[in-house]
Short mmCIF file of C-alpha atoms and ligand atoms in Angstrom, two decimals:
data_model
loop_
_atom_site.label_atom_id
_atom_site.label_comp_id
_atom_site.label_asym_id
_atom_site.label_seq_id
_atom_site.Cartn_x
_atom_site.Cartn_y
_atom_site.Cartn_z
CA UNK A 6 37.23 4.04 15.75
CA UNK A 7 34.47 1.53 15.23
CA UNK A 8 32.25 1.17 18.25
CA UNK A 9 32.17 -2.60 18.16
CA UNK A 10 30.71 -2.83 21.62
CA UNK A 11 27.55 -0.98 20.63
CA UNK A 12 27.30 -2.69 17.25
CA UNK A 13 27.59 -6.14 18.77
CA UNK A 14 25.33 -5.33 21.71
CA UNK A 15 22.49 -4.89 19.25
CA UNK A 16 23.16 -8.24 17.62
CA UNK A 17 20.98 -10.44 19.76
CA UNK A 18 19.39 -13.65 18.52
CA UNK A 19 16.35 -11.79 17.25
CA UNK A 20 18.48 -9.46 15.17
CA UNK A 21 20.64 -12.28 13.83
CA UNK A 22 17.55 -14.26 12.91
CA UNK A 23 16.46 -11.19 10.95
CA UNK A 24 19.72 -11.22 9.01
CA UNK A 25 19.58 -14.96 8.40
CA UNK A 26 16.87 -17.07 9.97
CA UNK A 27 16.07 -18.79 13.26
CA UNK A 28 17.50 -22.16 12.15
CA UNK A 29 20.85 -20.63 11.25
CA UNK A 30 21.11 -18.87 14.61
CA UNK A 31 20.31 -22.10 16.43
CA UNK A 32 22.88 -23.96 14.38
CA UNK A 33 25.52 -21.30 15.07
CA UNK A 34 24.96 -21.57 18.83
CA UNK A 35 25.41 -25.32 18.59
CA UNK A 36 28.53 -25.04 16.40
CA UNK A 37 30.25 -22.97 19.07
CA UNK A 38 30.71 -26.15 21.09
CA UNK A 39 32.70 -27.83 18.33
CA UNK A 40 34.07 -25.29 15.84
CA UNK A 41 37.06 -23.27 17.06
CA UNK A 42 37.05 -19.53 16.43
CA UNK A 43 40.18 -17.41 16.23
CA UNK A 44 40.27 -13.63 16.03
CA UNK A 45 43.06 -12.68 13.62
CA UNK A 46 43.09 -8.88 13.55
CA UNK A 47 40.90 -5.81 13.63
CA UNK A 48 41.18 -3.20 10.90
CA UNK A 49 39.19 -0.46 9.18
CA UNK A 50 37.29 -2.98 7.09
CA UNK A 51 36.27 -5.05 10.09
CA UNK A 52 37.42 -7.97 12.18
CA UNK A 53 39.15 -10.89 10.46
CA UNK A 54 38.17 -14.20 11.96
CA UNK A 55 39.21 -17.77 11.29
CA UNK A 56 36.41 -20.17 12.03
CA UNK A 57 37.22 -23.83 11.46
CA UNK A 58 38.23 -23.94 7.79
CA UNK A 59 36.54 -20.66 6.85
CA UNK A 60 37.93 -17.16 6.75
CA UNK A 61 35.57 -14.36 7.60
CA UNK A 62 35.43 -10.61 7.70
CA UNK A 63 32.93 -9.27 10.20
CA UNK A 64 32.06 -5.79 8.93
CA UNK A 65 30.90 -2.86 11.11
CA UNK A 66 27.63 -3.12 9.20
CA UNK A 67 27.14 -6.69 10.33
CA UNK A 68 24.94 -7.55 7.38
CA UNK A 69 27.86 -6.81 5.05
CA UNK A 70 30.12 -9.42 6.64
CA UNK A 71 31.68 -11.95 4.31
CA UNK A 72 32.66 -15.59 4.56
CA UNK A 73 34.84 -17.82 2.39
CA UNK A 74 32.16 -20.53 2.22
CA UNK A 75 29.94 -20.74 -0.91
CA UNK A 76 26.91 -19.20 0.79
CA UNK A 77 25.89 -15.82 -0.66
CA UNK A 78 23.82 -14.81 2.32
CA UNK A 79 24.57 -14.45 6.03
CA UNK A 80 25.78 -17.99 6.78
CA UNK A 81 26.03 -19.86 10.05
CA UNK A 82 29.77 -19.09 10.17
CA UNK A 83 29.17 -15.36 10.19
CA UNK A 84 26.47 -15.73 12.82
CA UNK A 85 28.75 -17.87 14.99
CA UNK A 86 31.63 -15.39 14.68
CA UNK A 87 29.31 -12.53 15.67
CA UNK A 88 28.13 -14.51 18.70
CA UNK A 89 31.73 -15.13 19.79
CA UNK A 90 32.73 -11.49 19.26
CA UNK A 91 29.63 -10.26 21.06
CA UNK A 92 30.50 -12.31 24.17
CA UNK A 93 34.08 -11.09 24.02
CA UNK A 94 33.15 -7.43 23.83
CA UNK A 95 30.53 -7.79 26.51
CA UNK A 96 33.02 -9.45 28.81
CA UNK A 97 35.29 -6.41 28.47
CA UNK A 98 39.07 -6.44 28.65
CA UNK A 99 39.48 -8.18 31.95
CA UNK A 100 36.96 -10.80 31.01
CA UNK A 101 34.47 -9.27 33.45
CA UNK A 102 30.99 -8.59 32.16
CA UNK A 103 30.22 -4.93 32.48
CA UNK A 104 27.17 -3.61 34.25
CA UNK A 105 24.14 -2.09 32.58
CA UNK A 106 24.06 -4.66 29.85
CA UNK A 107 20.35 -4.12 29.27
CA UNK A 108 20.85 -0.44 28.72
CA UNK A 109 23.29 -0.95 25.88
CA UNK A 110 20.91 -3.45 24.33
CA UNK A 111 18.00 -1.06 24.42
CA UNK A 112 19.92 1.57 22.45
CA UNK A 113 20.01 0.02 18.97
CA UNK A 114 16.31 -0.64 19.11
CA UNK A 115 15.57 3.05 19.64
CA UNK A 116 17.94 3.93 16.83
CA UNK A 117 16.16 1.45 14.55
CA UNK A 118 12.74 2.79 15.56
CA UNK A 119 13.83 6.33 14.68
CA UNK A 120 15.24 5.11 11.37
CA UNK A 121 11.93 3.43 10.52
CA UNK A 122 9.97 6.55 11.46
CA UNK A 123 12.25 8.64 9.27
CA UNK A 124 11.69 6.65 6.09
CA UNK A 125 10.78 9.40 3.64
CA UNK A 126 7.26 10.13 2.42
CA UNK A 127 8.28 9.98 -1.23
CA UNK A 128 9.95 6.61 -0.76
CA UNK A 129 6.81 5.26 0.89
CA UNK A 130 4.51 6.68 -1.78
CA UNK A 131 6.67 5.39 -4.63
CA UNK A 132 6.83 1.87 -3.20
CA UNK A 133 3.11 1.75 -2.41
CA UNK A 134 1.68 3.36 -5.50
CA UNK A 135 -1.57 5.31 -5.41
CA UNK A 136 -3.83 2.27 -5.24
CA UNK A 137 -2.15 0.60 -2.25
CA UNK A 138 -1.64 3.94 -0.52
CA UNK A 139 -5.40 4.42 -0.73
CA UNK A 140 -5.93 0.98 0.75
CA UNK A 141 -3.65 1.63 3.72
CA UNK A 142 -5.20 5.05 4.36
CA UNK A 143 -8.59 3.37 4.17
CA UNK A 144 -7.50 0.81 6.79
CA UNK A 145 -6.19 3.57 9.03
CA UNK A 146 -9.44 5.54 8.73
CA UNK A 147 -11.40 2.36 9.43
CA UNK A 148 -9.53 2.09 12.75
CA UNK A 149 -7.39 -0.92 11.89
CA UNK A 150 -4.03 -1.33 13.58
CA UNK A 151 -0.95 -3.37 12.80
CA UNK A 152 0.71 -5.63 15.37
CA UNK A 153 4.12 -4.20 16.06
CA UNK A 154 6.75 -5.91 18.20
CA UNK A 155 9.86 -3.90 19.06
CA UNK A 156 13.15 -5.39 20.20
CA UNK A 157 16.49 -5.30 18.41
CA UNK A 158 14.26 -5.61 15.34
CA UNK A 159 10.87 -4.13 14.58
CA UNK A 160 8.40 -6.80 13.54
CA UNK A 161 5.24 -5.55 11.83
CA UNK A 162 2.28 -7.77 11.05
CA UNK A 163 0.19 -6.02 8.42
CA UNK A 164 -3.57 -5.93 9.10
CA UNK A 165 -5.79 -8.07 6.84
CA UNK A 166 -2.68 -9.78 5.51
CA UNK A 167 -0.49 -12.76 6.23
CA UNK A 168 2.62 -10.76 5.49
CA UNK A 169 5.22 -9.76 8.04
CA UNK A 170 7.87 -7.12 7.72
CA UNK A 171 10.99 -7.21 9.85
CA UNK A 172 13.00 -4.00 10.05
CA UNK A 173 16.58 -4.09 11.18
CA UNK A 174 19.63 -1.88 10.98
CA UNK A 175 20.79 -1.02 8.45
CA UNK A 176 17.31 -0.74 6.96
CA UNK A 177 18.44 -2.16 3.62
CA UNK A 178 18.72 -5.51 5.32
CA UNK A 179 15.14 -5.52 6.49
CA UNK A 180 13.10 -8.43 5.25
CA UNK A 181 9.54 -9.15 4.23
CA UNK A 182 7.79 -12.49 3.98
CA UNK A 183 6.95 -11.65 0.35
CA UNK A 184 10.67 -12.42 -0.17
CA UNK A 185 11.37 -9.32 -2.22
CA UNK A 186 14.85 -7.87 -1.68
CA UNK A 187 13.96 -4.28 -2.45
CA UNK A 188 11.83 -1.82 -0.48
CA UNK A 189 8.49 -3.47 -1.30
CA UNK A 190 4.98 -2.10 -0.85
CA UNK A 191 4.65 -4.05 2.42
CA UNK A 192 7.75 -2.44 3.92
CA UNK A 193 6.28 0.91 2.90
CA UNK A 194 2.94 0.06 4.51
CA UNK A 195 4.76 -1.20 7.63
CA UNK A 196 6.61 2.12 7.84
CA UNK A 197 3.24 3.92 7.83
CA UNK A 198 1.90 1.64 10.57
CA UNK A 199 4.99 2.36 12.69
CA UNK A 200 4.37 6.10 12.34
CA UNK A 201 0.77 5.47 13.31
CA UNK A 202 1.99 3.63 16.43
CA UNK A 203 4.45 6.39 17.29
CA UNK A 204 1.80 9.07 16.73
CA UNK A 205 3.92 10.80 14.10
CA UNK A 206 1.76 9.95 11.11
CA UNK A 207 0.37 13.07 9.49
CA UNK A 208 -2.40 11.72 7.32
CA UNK A 209 -2.87 14.97 5.41
CA UNK A 210 0.64 14.64 3.94
CA UNK A 211 -0.48 11.46 2.24
CA UNK A 212 -4.10 12.36 1.61
CA UNK A 213 -3.13 15.21 -0.66
CA UNK A 214 -1.24 12.63 -2.79
CA UNK A 215 -4.35 10.52 -2.86
CA UNK A 216 -6.48 13.29 -4.34
CA UNK A 217 -7.38 12.92 -7.94
CA UNK A 218 -5.83 15.27 -10.44
CA UNK A 219 -7.81 18.45 -10.90
CA UNK A 220 -10.47 18.17 -13.54
CA UNK A 221 -10.51 20.50 -16.49
CA UNK A 222 -13.82 22.18 -15.73
CA UNK A 223 -13.87 24.15 -18.99
CA UNK A 224 -13.65 20.95 -20.94
CA UNK A 225 -16.38 19.32 -18.84
CA UNK A 226 -18.71 22.28 -19.44
CA UNK A 227 -17.98 22.07 -23.15
CA UNK A 228 -18.79 18.34 -23.21
CA UNK A 229 -21.95 19.02 -21.23
CA UNK A 230 -22.93 21.48 -23.97
CA UNK A 231 -22.52 18.73 -26.58
CA UNK A 232 -24.64 16.34 -24.55
CA UNK A 233 -27.27 18.97 -24.00
CA UNK A 234 -27.56 19.75 -27.74
CA UNK A 235 -27.75 16.07 -28.68
CA UNK A 236 -30.41 15.32 -26.09
CA UNK A 237 -32.40 18.42 -27.13
CA UNK A 238 -32.47 17.06 -30.71
CA UNK A 239 -33.88 13.78 -29.47
CA UNK A 240 -36.46 15.42 -27.23
CA UNK A 241 -37.49 17.95 -29.92
CA UNK A 242 -38.47 15.24 -32.37
CA UNK A 243 -40.81 13.69 -29.84
CA UNK A 244 -40.92 10.08 -28.86
CA UNK A 245 -43.28 8.87 -31.61
CA UNK A 246 -41.13 10.45 -34.33
CA UNK A 247 -37.74 9.65 -32.83
CA UNK A 248 -35.49 7.84 -35.27
CA UNK A 249 -33.69 4.66 -34.36
CA UNK A 250 -30.45 6.65 -34.59
CA UNK A 251 -31.27 8.13 -31.21
CA UNK A 252 -30.07 4.97 -29.52
CA UNK A 253 -26.71 5.33 -31.30
CA UNK A 254 -26.50 8.96 -30.23
CA UNK A 255 -27.16 7.96 -26.64
CA UNK A 256 -24.48 5.27 -26.89
CA UNK A 257 -22.02 7.90 -28.13
CA UNK A 258 -22.92 10.19 -25.21
CA UNK A 259 -22.36 7.31 -22.79
CA UNK A 260 -18.87 6.81 -24.23
CA UNK A 261 -18.12 10.54 -23.94
CA UNK A 262 -19.27 10.43 -20.31
CA UNK A 263 -17.04 7.46 -19.63
CA UNK A 264 -14.00 9.16 -21.15
CA UNK A 265 -14.60 12.26 -19.05
CA UNK A 266 -14.89 10.21 -15.88
CA UNK A 267 -18.59 11.03 -15.45
CA UNK A 268 -19.74 7.72 -14.01
CA UNK A 269 -23.33 8.63 -13.21
CA UNK A 270 -23.88 10.21 -16.65
CA UNK A 271 -22.53 7.14 -18.38
CA UNK A 272 -24.95 5.05 -16.38
CA UNK A 273 -27.89 7.36 -17.13
CA UNK A 274 -27.19 7.45 -20.88
CA UNK A 275 -26.89 3.68 -21.06
CA UNK A 276 -30.15 3.27 -19.21
CA UNK A 277 -31.89 5.70 -21.54
CA UNK A 278 -30.33 4.04 -24.60
CA UNK A 279 -31.70 0.75 -23.37
CA UNK A 280 -35.13 2.31 -22.94
CA UNK A 281 -35.13 3.63 -26.49
CA UNK A 282 -34.02 0.28 -27.89
CA UNK A 283 -36.87 -1.45 -26.11
CA UNK A 284 -39.21 1.24 -27.44
CA UNK A 285 -38.07 0.67 -31.04
CA UNK A 286 -38.47 -3.06 -30.66
CA UNK A 287 -42.13 -2.24 -29.94
CA UNK A 288 -42.06 -4.28 -26.83
CA UNK A 289 -45.22 -4.15 -24.76
CA UNK A 290 -43.21 -3.39 -21.65
CA UNK A 291 -42.42 0.15 -22.83
CA UNK A 292 -43.50 2.85 -20.49
CA UNK A 293 -43.40 6.02 -22.62
CA UNK A 294 -44.10 8.32 -19.69
CA UNK A 295 -41.28 6.70 -17.72
CA UNK A 296 -38.92 7.17 -20.65
CA UNK A 297 -39.78 10.85 -20.96
CA UNK A 298 -39.45 11.30 -17.23
CA UNK A 299 -35.98 9.75 -17.35
CA UNK A 300 -34.95 11.92 -20.32
CA UNK A 301 -36.13 15.07 -18.60
CA UNK A 302 -34.29 14.25 -15.42
CA UNK A 303 -31.07 13.52 -17.30
CA UNK A 304 -31.49 16.77 -19.22
CA UNK A 305 -31.72 18.66 -15.97
CA UNK A 306 -28.52 17.01 -14.69
CA UNK A 307 -26.72 17.93 -17.90
CA UNK A 308 -27.82 21.55 -17.51
CA UNK A 309 -26.32 21.56 -14.04
CA UNK A 310 -23.14 19.95 -15.40
CA UNK A 311 -22.83 22.69 -18.02
CA UNK A 312 -22.65 25.26 -15.19
CA UNK A 313 -20.32 23.31 -12.86
CA UNK A 314 -17.89 25.58 -11.00
CA UNK A 315 -15.89 23.47 -8.53
CA UNK A 316 -14.24 20.06 -8.36
CA UNK A 317 -16.45 19.09 -5.44
CA UNK A 318 -19.58 19.99 -7.36
CA UNK A 319 -18.32 17.94 -10.30
CA UNK A 320 -17.68 14.93 -8.06
CA UNK A 321 -21.20 15.15 -6.65
CA UNK A 322 -22.76 15.37 -10.09
CA UNK A 323 -20.50 13.00 -12.01
CA UNK A 324 -19.99 10.35 -9.36
CA UNK A 325 -16.92 8.10 -9.35
CA UNK A 326 -16.05 4.82 -10.94
CA UNK A 327 -15.61 2.26 -8.23
CA UNK A 328 -12.69 0.17 -9.39
CA UNK A 329 -11.47 -0.70 -5.91
CA UNK A 330 -12.97 -1.16 -2.51
CA UNK A 331 -11.56 0.36 0.62
CA UNK A 332 -12.18 -1.02 4.08
CA UNK A 333 -14.76 1.09 5.88
CA UNK A 334 -15.05 -0.61 9.24
CA UNK A 335 -17.03 -3.68 10.20
CA UNK A 336 -20.75 -3.86 9.71
CA UNK A 337 -23.25 -6.31 11.05
CA UNK A 338 -26.14 -7.17 8.77
CA UNK A 339 -29.35 -8.78 9.86
CA UNK A 340 -31.43 -10.35 7.11
CA UNK A 341 -35.09 -9.37 7.17
CA UNK A 342 -36.45 -10.10 3.71
CA UNK A 343 -35.29 -10.73 0.15
CA UNK A 344 -36.54 -9.49 -3.19
CA UNK A 345 -35.40 -10.29 -6.70
CA UNK A 346 -34.58 -7.37 -9.00
CA UNK A 347 -33.55 -6.77 -12.56
CA UNK A 348 -32.50 -3.31 -13.65
CA UNK A 349 -32.97 -2.04 -17.15
CA UNK A 350 -29.20 -2.01 -17.58
CA UNK A 351 -29.25 -5.74 -17.23
CA UNK A 352 -28.13 -6.07 -13.63
CA UNK A 353 -29.99 -8.70 -11.74
CA UNK A 354 -29.78 -10.22 -8.34
CA UNK A 355 -31.51 -10.55 -5.05
ZN1 ZN B 402 30.19 -19.28 5.79
ZN1 ZN B 403 6.97 -7.39 0.85
#
């Protein structure tokens, strides 16, 4: 037996607007005054309805209802038929509206809320991808919150975004203002925000996904050995006898650093390479002591890298490439003074 009373009780205007849109629901209300509606029969598939010239099947999963008109989506006929059926079932057999109407309307919303909260972790992670997952976790850690309105639908306004996600039952019929039909990244983010609201979000379940793959420390130590040997060669020949090939060697070491994800080493090698190039061009701005100081400091870092034992240690030494920015809360800046700078790597600004 299909519990039509409960199904239809959840189909208020808000829900129907979720299936179609506000205009269609308005139109359907208006059409009730003019278009006759006849209930033909009720079967396993649903309720057959004749509405004006159209023939409809209202399915127990309302969103799967069909109409004979050319529309491929939930048309105004379907919405009108649902409105008529809803009034009928609410009126009960004797045509008397039953008590506790509000209570039966509150039920589907709770069911929907539970369904949203139970959207699986893997589904959320797959739809978001690592990059967007990191962004949402960053927003959560920065104390942002989504606006969530619960009724027969769950409406989620994503923070720092114009997009809105509307969940409804069954969840496959939920919509997003990005217009995608499938479970998009926004729906996934909205599901996380709902868990946050309900207090059921366990950040650590997602944070472990966020972690970078474990580095191969043996390989890093081996590469550090290569760097160390190459830099020793350069240092052993002394600055005045260093060949111009040194700059090429340093360039090669910068590339190795990049490929191993060692951001700060790449930066240091490029800076040193630049220093050597300036030195070979016999520019007057060369500061030989500064160059040696820089080389010695880099050498010391490489020695530490060649003994690295943990991932955390490696992260501290190697740094990270900042491809993306994560929100980190709001900050107020007060300008005091400005100074122009130009780094040896060519960065300049104020
Ligand atoms: Zn239709
Ligand atoms: Zn979307």
